């Protein structure tokens, strides 16, 4: 391992054009870039004199080690206190994120380099000319004392860099090397590497269709189409075999129940509804209220392709609610969710109803290159005057403006996901293969391969959501369901899942690495509901 870390440290000090930046300005540039992202201003690239960055060996070691030894712990008491182990783990996480910031800085490039921003492409010289072919030792070299799994990680990073340089020849060669080790039937690292290699291959296909104006042309990628039924099956399997989806449903439902205490008529607007998996547990909870069950309306904002299956499951849901003494109405609106749709008239809001907006892994789809799209949606929601907005999202920074940094962050995130699947399901489990191939692999490919409007999986971290929702006029309402979440996790019989609370948001992670966040939001000028 020591020899491997030494090689890695040296490799990251090559004077590659895509890694050059002005050391005197990088802190200022990163601050201005953050402000630009939050104020709908396009980021810019420094063009002053440049210097080669210096990465401490300890930072590199922590980053490399994080892929194999995911042993962080988090405070699950919700009080923010932690012991010495928490402090050590926090330090390791800080080192990883500092390393990630360095990679982002590498991507702030001068005018000789390639940076893909939206659909725009600037040309660069060959990565091979810059020495990128020296980054990764051969398989033979790797076999002499260097862990093969970590070698696979660095092949992926080097391949991503070659793709970023638009060096198709070098990237293709590296993909061939990755293919010798990555497999959808291997261990967790081999499986996640296979998914990322597929994403890189798709991105290469897109880059080969750059038009004369430097824009990536809209073209079909040679990837088998996945039917909606298959995607839904994979989602249901994920819901049944892991806590990731059930955690979000439980937290959102508990927040709605607490906010609805004493309310006799409830109306829930579900953004992007594709199924009814969330609602049976809410109906049971409402039916058992001491003050008696309320009347309930759920309006599903959905797409045309989901209509037929939703109609059948909604009918069954209404019947179940009736058997529990709840008068329930279900309505569907099959139009794209836009600010013009989110009006009292279009949603048929009624006097005397308590309104709740529910979004489970959907709001991130409105985060575009500029923040204007999400801002307009949030402002429209605010005008409706909801009692509560419940939001469940992936807690990850997959919306960085630069490809290499985004690739690094997503590789770390999905490595934790696949590691949790390794601990829960056998390698040859058909359920696990469907979850990985039909659900997570599709997310990874969208993050890695696409830009512009085609890139929909724009996940962000809790602090970024707090800023965006705060600016739109919402304040977080602390979730009070940590004990329920802990009890739910015990059902899965796996010790790796961890819970934490951060400034009112509830976080579910794997060995301390946050993966999912659940939160509830109230209008700033509203009185506390609970």
Short mmCIF file of C-alpha atoms in Angstrom, two decimals:
data_model
loop_
_atom_site.label_atom_id
_atom_site.label_comp_id
_atom_site.label_asym_id
_atom_site.label_seq_id
_atom_site.Cartn_x
_atom_site.Cartn_y
_atom_site.Cartn_z
CA UNK A 1 0.00 0.00 0.00
CA UNK A 2 2.86 2.41 0.80
CA UNK A 3 4.32 1.97 -2.69
CA UNK A 4 0.92 2.49 -4.24
CA UNK A 5 0.31 5.72 -2.32
CA UNK A 6 3.72 6.98 -3.34
CA UNK A 7 2.92 6.33 -6.98
CA UNK A 8 -0.46 8.04 -6.63
CA UNK A 9 1.11 11.09 -4.99
CA UNK A 10 3.62 11.46 -7.82
CA UNK A 11 0.96 10.96 -10.50
CA UNK A 12 -1.11 13.87 -9.21
CA UNK A 13 1.86 16.25 -9.55
CA UNK A 14 2.15 15.90 -13.33
CA UNK A 15 1.94 19.31 -14.98
CA UNK A 16 -1.26 18.51 -16.89
CA UNK A 17 -3.03 21.42 -18.49
CA UNK A 18 -6.37 20.36 -17.07
CA UNK A 19 -4.92 20.61 -13.56
CA UNK A 20 -3.19 23.98 -13.76
CA UNK A 21 -4.53 26.87 -11.77
CA UNK A 22 -3.39 30.12 -10.19
CA UNK A 23 -2.50 29.27 -6.60
CA UNK A 24 -2.85 32.89 -5.50
CA UNK A 25 -6.38 33.12 -6.82
CA UNK A 26 -7.85 29.66 -6.40
CA UNK A 27 -9.48 30.38 -3.03
CA UNK A 28 -11.01 33.58 -4.39
CA UNK A 29 -12.11 31.83 -7.58
CA UNK A 30 -13.78 29.01 -5.64
CA UNK A 31 -15.64 31.54 -3.50
CA UNK A 32 -16.74 33.48 -6.56
CA UNK A 33 -17.73 30.26 -8.31
CA UNK A 34 -19.95 29.37 -5.35
CA UNK A 35 -21.55 32.82 -5.49
CA UNK A 36 -22.01 32.47 -9.25
CA UNK A 37 -23.74 29.12 -8.86
CA UNK A 38 -26.10 30.61 -6.30
CA UNK A 39 -26.84 33.76 -8.30
CA UNK A 40 -27.38 32.34 -11.80
CA UNK A 41 -24.03 33.71 -13.05
CA UNK A 42 -21.88 31.58 -15.32
CA UNK A 43 -18.55 30.58 -13.71
CA UNK A 44 -15.32 31.74 -15.32
CA UNK A 45 -11.84 30.31 -15.68
CA UNK A 46 -8.71 31.93 -14.28
CA UNK A 47 -6.12 32.85 -16.88
CA UNK A 48 -3.33 34.29 -14.72
CA UNK A 49 0.06 32.64 -14.35
CA UNK A 50 -0.20 29.08 -13.23
CA UNK A 51 1.47 26.73 -10.83
CA UNK A 52 1.30 23.02 -10.14
CA UNK A 53 -0.85 22.10 -7.12
CA UNK A 54 0.67 20.22 -4.24
CA UNK A 55 -1.33 17.43 -2.61
CA UNK A 56 -0.24 16.20 0.79
CA UNK A 57 0.34 12.46 0.86
CA UNK A 58 -2.02 12.15 3.84
CA UNK A 59 -4.87 13.67 1.82
CA UNK A 60 -4.33 11.24 -1.02
CA UNK A 61 -4.05 8.35 1.42
CA UNK A 62 -7.36 9.22 3.08
CA UNK A 63 -9.09 9.48 -0.28
CA UNK A 64 -7.72 6.17 -1.55
CA UNK A 65 -8.43 4.41 1.73
CA UNK A 66 -12.04 5.64 1.74
CA UNK A 67 -12.97 3.33 -1.12
CA UNK A 68 -11.99 0.18 0.74
CA UNK A 69 -12.29 1.11 4.41
CA UNK A 70 -15.65 2.82 4.84
CA UNK A 71 -15.66 2.94 8.61
CA UNK A 72 -16.98 6.38 9.50
CA UNK A 73 -19.45 6.71 12.37
CA UNK A 74 -21.98 9.47 12.87
CA UNK A 75 -23.81 10.84 15.87
CA UNK A 76 -27.25 9.27 15.85
CA UNK A 77 -28.50 10.94 18.99
CA UNK A 78 -29.39 14.09 17.13
CA UNK A 79 -27.60 16.27 19.70
CA UNK A 80 -24.47 16.99 17.71
CA UNK A 81 -22.18 15.47 20.32
CA UNK A 82 -19.60 12.82 19.47
CA UNK A 83 -16.72 10.93 21.02
CA UNK A 84 -13.06 10.75 19.96
CA UNK A 85 -13.87 8.28 17.20
CA UNK A 86 -16.37 10.74 15.75
CA UNK A 87 -13.63 13.39 15.75
CA UNK A 88 -11.23 11.09 13.94
CA UNK A 89 -13.88 10.12 11.41
CA UNK A 90 -14.80 13.78 10.91
CA UNK A 91 -11.13 14.51 10.18
CA UNK A 92 -11.06 11.73 7.57
CA UNK A 93 -14.19 13.10 5.94
CA UNK A 94 -12.74 16.61 5.93
CA UNK A 95 -9.59 15.31 4.27
CA UNK A 96 -11.64 13.59 1.58
CA UNK A 97 -13.67 16.73 0.87
CA UNK A 98 -10.46 18.81 0.83
CA UNK A 99 -9.07 16.40 -1.76
CA UNK A 100 -12.33 16.76 -3.70
CA UNK A 101 -11.93 20.56 -3.60
CA UNK A 102 -8.47 20.13 -5.10
CA UNK A 103 -9.93 18.09 -7.95
CA UNK A 104 -12.55 20.79 -8.53
CA UNK A 105 -9.75 23.34 -8.59
CA UNK A 106 -7.89 21.23 -11.16
CA UNK A 107 -10.95 21.52 -13.35
CA UNK A 108 -10.88 25.34 -13.29
CA UNK A 109 -8.66 25.45 -16.31
CA UNK A 110 -6.86 27.87 -18.60
CA UNK A 111 -7.74 28.47 -22.21
CA UNK A 112 -5.59 25.60 -23.51
CA UNK A 113 -7.83 23.02 -21.86
CA UNK A 114 -11.17 21.37 -22.26
CA UNK A 115 -14.00 22.18 -19.92
CA UNK A 116 -17.51 20.94 -20.60
CA UNK A 117 -19.98 23.43 -19.20
CA UNK A 118 -23.57 22.73 -20.17
CA UNK A 119 -23.36 21.73 -23.83
CA UNK A 120 -20.29 23.83 -24.68
CA UNK A 121 -16.96 22.25 -25.49
CA UNK A 122 -13.52 23.80 -25.66
CA UNK A 123 -10.81 21.80 -27.40
CA UNK A 124 -7.58 20.72 -25.75
CA UNK A 125 -4.41 19.03 -26.82
CA UNK A 126 -4.10 15.29 -26.38
CA UNK A 127 -3.84 13.93 -22.85
CA UNK A 128 -1.23 11.56 -24.17
CA UNK A 129 0.89 14.51 -25.26
CA UNK A 130 0.57 15.89 -21.73
CA UNK A 131 1.73 12.62 -20.20
CA UNK A 132 -1.55 11.19 -19.01
CA UNK A 133 -0.49 7.77 -20.19
CA UNK A 134 2.05 7.81 -17.35
CA UNK A 135 -0.66 8.19 -14.70
CA UNK A 136 -1.55 4.53 -14.32
CA UNK A 137 0.92 1.69 -14.03
CA UNK A 138 0.42 -1.40 -16.12
CA UNK A 139 -1.51 -4.38 -14.81
CA UNK A 140 1.83 -6.14 -14.40
CA UNK A 141 3.12 -3.29 -12.24
CA UNK A 142 -0.11 -3.26 -10.27
CA UNK A 143 0.26 -6.93 -9.45
CA UNK A 144 3.53 -6.25 -7.65
CA UNK A 145 2.31 -5.14 -4.23
CA UNK A 146 -0.44 -2.75 -5.36
CA UNK A 147 -3.98 -3.67 -4.45
CA UNK A 148 -5.87 -4.53 -7.61
CA UNK A 149 -9.09 -2.96 -6.39
CA UNK A 150 -7.44 0.39 -5.75
CA UNK A 151 -5.67 0.09 -9.08
CA UNK A 152 -9.12 -0.19 -10.65
CA UNK A 153 -10.21 3.03 -8.93
CA UNK A 154 -7.23 4.88 -10.35
CA UNK A 155 -7.75 3.47 -13.80
CA UNK A 156 -11.24 4.99 -13.62
CA UNK A 157 -9.90 8.37 -12.49
CA UNK A 158 -7.27 8.42 -15.22
CA UNK A 159 -9.83 7.33 -17.81
CA UNK A 160 -12.16 10.12 -16.68
CA UNK A 161 -9.30 12.56 -17.13
CA UNK A 162 -8.63 11.25 -20.63
CA UNK A 163 -12.31 11.63 -21.43
CA UNK A 164 -12.14 15.17 -20.05
CA UNK A 165 -9.25 15.84 -22.44
CA UNK A 166 -11.31 14.29 -25.24
CA UNK A 167 -8.45 11.92 -25.91
CA UNK A 168 -10.60 9.15 -27.37
CA UNK A 169 -7.70 6.85 -28.16
CA UNK A 170 -6.27 6.93 -24.62
CA UNK A 171 -9.69 6.73 -22.97
CA UNK A 172 -10.64 3.73 -25.10
CA UNK A 173 -7.39 2.00 -24.18
CA UNK A 174 -8.04 2.59 -20.49
CA UNK A 175 -11.61 1.35 -20.80
CA UNK A 176 -10.21 -1.85 -22.21
CA UNK A 177 -7.96 -2.22 -19.14
CA UNK A 178 -10.87 -1.49 -16.83
CA UNK A 179 -12.94 -4.13 -18.63
CA UNK A 180 -10.36 -6.75 -17.68
CA UNK A 181 -11.23 -6.31 -13.99
CA UNK A 182 -14.63 -4.63 -13.77
CA UNK A 183 -17.61 -6.97 -13.89
CA UNK A 184 -21.29 -6.73 -12.91
CA UNK A 185 -20.93 -10.06 -11.07
CA UNK A 186 -17.83 -9.33 -8.97
CA UNK A 187 -17.29 -7.63 -5.63
CA UNK A 188 -18.80 -4.23 -4.89
CA UNK A 189 -15.84 -2.26 -6.29
CA UNK A 190 -15.76 -4.28 -9.51
CA UNK A 191 -19.51 -3.82 -9.95
CA UNK A 192 -19.54 -0.07 -9.36
CA UNK A 193 -16.49 0.29 -11.62
CA UNK A 194 -18.38 -1.53 -14.36
CA UNK A 195 -21.23 1.00 -14.07
CA UNK A 196 -18.87 3.98 -14.20
CA UNK A 197 -16.99 2.50 -17.14
CA UNK A 198 -20.32 2.19 -18.95
CA UNK A 199 -21.00 5.86 -18.21
CA UNK A 200 -17.58 6.89 -19.52
CA UNK A 201 -18.13 4.86 -22.67
CA UNK A 202 -21.45 6.63 -23.21
CA UNK A 203 -19.81 10.03 -22.71
CA UNK A 204 -17.18 9.13 -25.28
CA UNK A 205 -19.94 8.31 -27.75
CA UNK A 206 -21.44 11.75 -27.20
CA UNK A 207 -18.09 13.51 -27.52
CA UNK A 208 -17.54 11.86 -30.88
CA UNK A 209 -20.61 13.74 -32.08
CA UNK A 210 -19.39 17.27 -31.29
CA UNK A 211 -20.50 19.60 -34.06
CA UNK A 212 -18.60 22.39 -35.73
CA UNK A 213 -19.73 24.95 -33.16
CA UNK A 214 -18.21 22.96 -30.31
CA UNK A 215 -21.56 21.79 -28.97
CA UNK A 216 -22.41 18.20 -28.14
CA UNK A 217 -24.99 17.10 -30.66
CA UNK A 218 -28.13 15.37 -29.46
CA UNK A 219 -27.69 11.78 -30.54
CA UNK A 220 -28.68 8.33 -29.44
CA UNK A 221 -26.19 6.37 -27.35
CA UNK A 222 -25.79 2.72 -28.20
CA UNK A 223 -27.21 1.50 -24.87
CA UNK A 224 -30.11 -0.94 -24.58
CA UNK A 225 -33.34 0.81 -23.65
CA UNK A 226 -34.79 -0.11 -20.27
CA UNK A 227 -38.56 -0.46 -20.17
CA UNK A 228 -40.54 1.48 -17.59
CA UNK A 229 -41.76 -1.80 -16.09
CA UNK A 230 -38.17 -2.92 -15.50
CA UNK A 231 -37.27 0.38 -13.86
CA UNK A 232 -40.28 0.19 -11.58
CA UNK A 233 -39.45 -3.41 -10.66
CA UNK A 234 -35.90 -2.37 -9.73
CA UNK A 235 -37.24 0.52 -7.63
CA UNK A 236 -39.64 -1.76 -5.77
CA UNK A 237 -36.82 -4.24 -5.10
CA UNK A 238 -34.68 -1.40 -3.75
CA UNK A 239 -37.59 -0.39 -1.50
CA UNK A 240 -38.06 -3.96 -0.25
CA UNK A 241 -34.43 -4.96 0.32
CA UNK A 242 -32.73 -1.77 1.55
CA UNK A 243 -33.81 1.09 3.86
CA UNK A 244 -32.96 3.91 1.42
CA UNK A 245 -36.48 4.44 0.05
CA UNK A 246 -38.41 3.30 3.13
CA UNK A 247 -36.38 5.77 5.22
CA UNK A 248 -37.60 8.68 3.09
CA UNK A 249 -41.22 7.52 3.10
CA UNK A 250 -41.18 7.04 6.88
CA UNK A 251 -39.65 10.46 7.59
CA UNK A 252 -41.99 12.33 5.22
CA UNK A 253 -45.10 10.55 6.52
CA UNK A 254 -44.13 11.15 10.15
CA UNK A 255 -43.63 14.86 9.44
CA UNK A 256 -47.04 15.09 7.75
CA UNK A 257 -48.75 13.27 10.63
CA UNK A 258 -47.20 15.55 13.24
CA UNK A 259 -48.02 18.72 11.29
CA UNK A 260 -51.59 17.48 10.67
CA UNK A 261 -52.48 16.95 14.32
CA UNK A 262 -55.91 18.43 14.94
CA UNK A 263 -56.53 19.05 11.23
CA UNK A 264 -59.75 17.54 9.86
CA UNK A 265 -59.09 17.83 6.10
CA UNK A 266 -55.74 17.14 4.42
CA UNK A 267 -54.62 17.66 0.82
CA UNK A 268 -51.24 16.28 -0.31
CA UNK A 269 -49.66 17.34 -3.61
CA UNK A 270 -47.14 14.66 -4.63
CA UNK A 271 -44.54 15.96 -7.08
CA UNK A 272 -43.51 13.44 -9.75
CA UNK A 273 -45.57 10.57 -8.35
CA UNK A 274 -44.82 7.23 -10.05
CA UNK A 275 -46.29 4.76 -7.54
CA UNK A 276 -48.32 4.59 -4.34
CA UNK A 277 -45.74 2.82 -2.15
CA UNK A 278 -45.49 5.73 0.27
CA UNK A 279 -49.13 6.06 1.20
CA UNK A 280 -50.38 2.84 2.87
CA UNK A 281 -48.34 3.52 6.02
CA UNK A 282 -49.57 7.13 6.15
CA UNK A 283 -53.20 5.98 5.85
CA UNK A 284 -52.75 3.51 8.72
CA UNK A 285 -51.18 6.22 10.88
CA UNK A 286 -53.98 8.70 10.16
CA UNK A 287 -56.63 6.07 10.84
CA UNK A 288 -55.24 5.49 14.33
CA UNK A 289 -55.23 9.16 15.41
CA UNK A 290 -56.78 9.70 18.87
CA UNK A 291 -58.92 12.52 17.50
CA UNK A 292 -60.19 10.32 14.68
CA UNK A 293 -59.18 10.07 11.01
CA UNK A 294 -59.29 13.13 8.73
CA UNK A 295 -60.57 13.32 5.19
CA UNK A 296 -57.70 12.95 2.74
CA UNK A 297 -57.01 14.06 -0.81
CA UNK A 298 -53.85 13.19 -2.74
CA UNK A 299 -53.14 14.90 -6.05
CA UNK A 300 -50.48 13.11 -8.10
CA UNK A 301 -48.46 15.23 -10.52
CA UNK A 302 -47.22 12.53 -12.86
CA UNK A 303 -46.24 11.71 -16.42
CA UNK A 304 -48.37 10.08 -19.11
CA UNK A 305 -46.38 6.84 -19.00
CA UNK A 306 -47.31 6.30 -15.34
CA UNK A 307 -51.06 6.85 -15.71
CA UNK A 308 -52.38 3.34 -16.33
CA UNK A 309 -50.49 1.62 -13.51
CA UNK A 310 -51.18 4.49 -11.12
CA UNK A 311 -54.92 4.35 -11.75
CA UNK A 312 -55.06 0.68 -10.75
CA UNK A 313 -52.97 1.10 -7.60
CA UNK A 314 -54.86 4.26 -6.61
CA UNK A 315 -58.19 2.46 -6.79
CA UNK A 316 -56.87 -0.20 -4.43
CA UNK A 317 -55.50 2.50 -2.10
CA UNK A 318 -58.88 4.25 -1.88
CA UNK A 319 -60.55 0.96 -1.00
CA UNK A 320 -58.00 0.27 1.74
CA UNK A 321 -58.48 3.76 3.17
CA UNK A 322 -62.26 3.31 3.19
CA UNK A 323 -61.94 0.05 5.11
CA UNK A 324 -60.01 2.00 7.79
CA UNK A 325 -62.64 4.72 8.02
CA UNK A 326 -60.87 7.37 5.92
CA UNK A 327 -62.76 9.17 3.18
CA UNK A 328 -60.08 9.50 0.50
CA UNK A 329 -59.88 11.09 -2.95
CA UNK A 330 -57.08 10.56 -5.45
CA UNK A 331 -56.55 12.74 -8.51
CA UNK A 332 -53.92 12.68 -11.25
CA UNK A 333 -52.56 15.55 -13.34
CA UNK A 334 -50.38 14.31 -16.17
CA UNK A 335 -48.57 17.52 -17.06
CA UNK A 336 -44.94 18.56 -16.57
CA UNK A 337 -44.47 20.26 -13.22
CA UNK A 338 -44.00 23.94 -14.04
CA UNK A 339 -44.64 27.15 -12.09
CA UNK A 340 -47.73 27.77 -14.25
CA UNK A 341 -49.19 24.40 -13.19
CA UNK A 342 -48.65 25.07 -9.48
CA UNK A 343 -51.61 27.38 -8.93
CA UNK A 344 -54.61 27.11 -6.63
CA UNK A 345 -56.94 26.85 -9.62
CA UNK A 346 -55.03 24.11 -11.46
CA UNK A 347 -54.61 22.06 -8.29
CA UNK A 348 -58.23 22.59 -7.20
CA UNK A 349 -57.33 23.72 -3.70
CA UNK A 350 -60.30 24.03 -1.35
CA UNK A 351 -61.02 26.26 1.58
CA UNK A 352 -60.47 24.64 4.95
CA UNK A 353 -57.94 22.08 3.72
CA UNK A 354 -54.47 21.81 5.22
CA UNK A 355 -52.06 21.62 2.27
CA UNK A 356 -48.85 19.52 2.15
CA UNK A 357 -46.34 19.35 -0.70
CA UNK A 358 -44.43 16.07 -0.92
CA UNK A 359 -41.28 15.48 -2.99
CA UNK A 360 -39.37 12.20 -2.81
CA UNK A 361 -36.22 12.32 -4.96
CA UNK A 362 -37.82 14.74 -7.41
CA UNK A 363 -36.87 18.36 -6.67
CA UNK A 364 -33.29 17.82 -7.85
CA UNK A 365 -34.64 17.41 -11.39
CA UNK A 366 -35.35 21.17 -11.45
CA UNK A 367 -31.74 22.09 -10.69
CA UNK A 368 -30.37 23.20 -14.05
CA UNK A 369 -27.19 25.02 -15.14
CA UNK A 370 -28.73 28.13 -13.64
CA UNK A 371 -30.69 28.11 -10.41
CA UNK A 372 -33.64 29.86 -12.04
CA UNK A 373 -35.65 26.71 -12.71
CA UNK A 374 -35.62 25.45 -9.11
CA UNK A 375 -36.16 28.97 -7.78
CA UNK A 376 -39.31 29.40 -9.90
CA UNK A 377 -40.72 26.04 -8.70
CA UNK A 378 -40.06 26.89 -5.05
CA UNK A 379 -41.61 30.34 -5.41
CA UNK A 380 -44.73 28.80 -6.97
CA UNK A 381 -44.96 26.31 -4.10
CA UNK A 382 -44.61 29.15 -1.60
CA UNK A 383 -47.56 31.01 -3.18
CA UNK A 384 -49.76 27.98 -2.52
CA UNK A 385 -49.23 28.51 1.21
CA UNK A 386 -48.56 24.89 2.25
CA UNK A 387 -48.53 23.92 5.91
CA UNK A 388 -45.46 21.80 5.15
CA UNK A 389 -43.09 20.83 2.34
CA UNK A 390 -41.54 17.39 2.81
CA UNK A 391 -38.39 16.65 0.80
CA UNK A 392 -36.32 13.48 0.46
CA UNK A 393 -33.16 13.59 -1.67
CA UNK A 394 -29.84 11.87 -2.21
CA UNK A 395 -27.28 13.68 -0.04
CA UNK A 396 -24.54 14.06 -2.62
CA UNK A 397 -22.74 16.71 -4.63
CA UNK A 398 -23.46 15.43 -8.14
CA UNK A 399 -24.15 18.82 -9.68
CA UNK A 400 -20.71 20.39 -9.74
CA UNK A 401 -20.03 22.45 -12.87
CA UNK A 402 -16.89 20.51 -13.78
CA UNK A 403 -16.88 16.95 -15.05
CA UNK A 404 -13.80 15.61 -13.23
CA UNK A 405 -14.89 16.78 -9.78
CA UNK A 406 -18.42 15.50 -10.38
CA UNK A 407 -17.02 12.13 -11.45
CA UNK A 408 -14.88 11.85 -8.32
CA UNK A 409 -17.73 12.71 -5.96
CA UNK A 410 -20.18 10.33 -7.61
CA UNK A 411 -17.63 7.48 -7.63
CA UNK A 412 -17.18 7.86 -3.89
CA UNK A 413 -20.94 8.09 -3.28
CA UNK A 414 -21.98 5.06 -5.32
CA UNK A 415 -19.06 3.01 -3.99
CA UNK A 416 -20.71 3.33 -0.56
CA UNK A 417 -24.09 2.34 -2.04
CA UNK A 418 -22.64 -0.76 -3.73
CA UNK A 419 -20.70 -1.65 -0.58
CA UNK A 420 -23.99 -1.68 1.35
CA UNK A 421 -25.56 -3.95 -1.26
CA UNK A 422 -22.56 -6.28 -0.93
CA UNK A 423 -23.26 -6.59 2.80
CA UNK A 424 -27.00 -7.17 2.33
CA UNK A 425 -27.42 -9.36 -0.75
CA UNK A 426 -25.47 -12.29 -2.24
CA UNK A 427 -23.39 -11.50 -5.33
CA UNK A 428 -25.50 -13.68 -7.59
CA UNK A 429 -28.80 -12.44 -6.21
CA UNK A 430 -31.15 -11.65 -9.13
CA UNK A 431 -32.68 -8.87 -7.02
CA UNK A 432 -29.32 -7.24 -6.45
CA UNK A 433 -28.38 -7.44 -10.13
CA UNK A 434 -31.66 -5.78 -11.12
CA UNK A 435 -31.23 -3.00 -8.57
CA UNK A 436 -27.69 -2.29 -9.76
CA UNK A 437 -28.28 -2.63 -13.51
CA UNK A 438 -31.73 -1.06 -13.85
CA UNK A 439 -31.64 1.60 -11.14
CA UNK A 440 -28.21 2.72 -9.94
CA UNK A 441 -26.38 2.12 -13.21
CA UNK A 442 -28.90 4.38 -14.97
CA UNK A 443 -28.36 7.13 -12.39
CA UNK A 444 -24.58 6.83 -12.76
CA UNK A 445 -24.75 6.96 -16.56
CA UNK A 446 -26.87 10.10 -16.47
CA UNK A 447 -24.45 11.84 -14.09
CA UNK A 448 -21.33 10.80 -16.00
CA UNK A 449 -22.38 10.83 -19.65
CA UNK A 450 -24.74 13.76 -20.09
CA UNK A 451 -24.67 17.54 -19.94
CA UNK A 452 -27.25 20.27 -20.34
CA UNK A 453 -30.95 19.43 -20.20
CA UNK A 454 -30.24 15.70 -20.66
CA UNK A 455 -28.52 15.54 -17.25
CA UNK A 456 -31.39 15.12 -14.79
CA UNK A 457 -29.69 13.49 -11.79
CA UNK A 458 -28.40 16.72 -10.22
CA UNK A 459 -28.20 15.65 -6.58
CA UNK A 460 -27.00 18.15 -4.00
CA UNK A 461 -26.03 18.17 -0.35
CA UNK A 462 -28.15 19.23 2.61
CA UNK A 463 -26.37 22.58 3.05
CA UNK A 464 -27.08 23.54 -0.56
CA UNK A 465 -30.77 22.64 -0.16
CA UNK A 466 -30.90 24.74 2.99
CA UNK A 467 -29.56 27.73 1.10
CA UNK A 468 -31.95 27.33 -1.83
CA UNK A 469 -35.05 26.72 0.30
CA UNK A 470 -34.07 29.48 2.70
CA UNK A 471 -33.82 31.98 -0.13
CA UNK A 472 -37.23 30.87 -1.38
CA UNK A 473 -38.80 31.68 1.99
CA UNK A 474 -38.77 28.31 3.80
CA UNK A 475 -37.29 27.29 7.13
CA UNK A 476 -36.42 23.76 8.20
CA UNK A 477 -38.61 22.01 10.76
CA UNK A 478 -36.65 19.56 12.86
CA UNK A 479 -37.76 15.97 12.25
CA UNK A 480 -38.66 14.10 15.44
CA UNK A 481 -38.56 10.53 14.20
CA UNK A 482 -34.99 9.43 14.95
CA UNK A 483 -36.17 6.61 17.21
CA UNK A 484 -38.63 5.38 14.56
CA UNK A 485 -35.87 5.47 11.94
CA UNK A 486 -33.54 3.53 14.24
CA UNK A 487 -36.22 0.92 14.79
CA UNK A 488 -36.81 0.66 11.04
CA UNK A 489 -33.11 0.05 10.38
CA UNK A 490 -33.05 -2.80 12.89
CA UNK A 491 -35.43 -4.72 10.63
CA UNK A 492 -32.77 -5.00 7.91
CA UNK A 493 -30.34 -6.91 10.14
CA UNK A 494 -27.25 -5.10 8.87
CA UNK A 495 -24.94 -3.11 11.14
CA UNK A 496 -23.51 -0.82 8.47
CA UNK A 497 -26.40 1.65 8.21
CA UNK A 498 -25.98 4.82 10.25
CA UNK A 499 -28.29 7.67 11.23
CA UNK A 500 -27.48 11.28 11.93
CA UNK A 501 -29.12 14.66 12.34
CA UNK A 502 -27.74 17.83 10.84
CA UNK A 503 -29.44 21.20 11.39
CA UNK A 504 -32.92 19.72 11.29
CA UNK A 505 -32.29 17.25 8.45
CA UNK A 506 -32.25 13.51 9.11
CA UNK A 507 -29.43 11.65 7.35
CA UNK A 508 -29.19 7.96 6.49
CA UNK A 509 -25.73 6.72 5.61
CA UNK A 510 -23.55 3.68 5.16
CA UNK A 511 -20.75 3.40 7.73
CA UNK A 512 -21.11 7.11 8.37
CA UNK A 513 -21.04 8.28 4.77
CA UNK A 514 -24.36 10.24 4.35
CA UNK A 515 -26.39 8.93 1.41
CA UNK A 516 -29.99 10.08 1.89
CA UNK A 517 -31.50 13.13 3.55
CA UNK A 518 -35.05 13.70 4.73
CA UNK A 519 -36.35 17.10 5.74
CA UNK A 520 -39.52 19.11 6.35
CA UNK A 521 -39.95 22.81 5.60
CA UNK A 522 -42.36 25.49 6.69
CA UNK A 523 -42.92 29.02 5.39
CA UNK A 524 -40.85 31.58 7.29
CA UNK A 525 -43.89 33.55 8.42
CA UNK A 526 -45.88 30.48 9.53
CA UNK A 527 -46.25 29.47 13.15
CA UNK A 528 -44.64 26.21 14.24
CA UNK A 529 -46.83 23.21 13.42
CA UNK A 530 -45.08 20.91 15.93
#
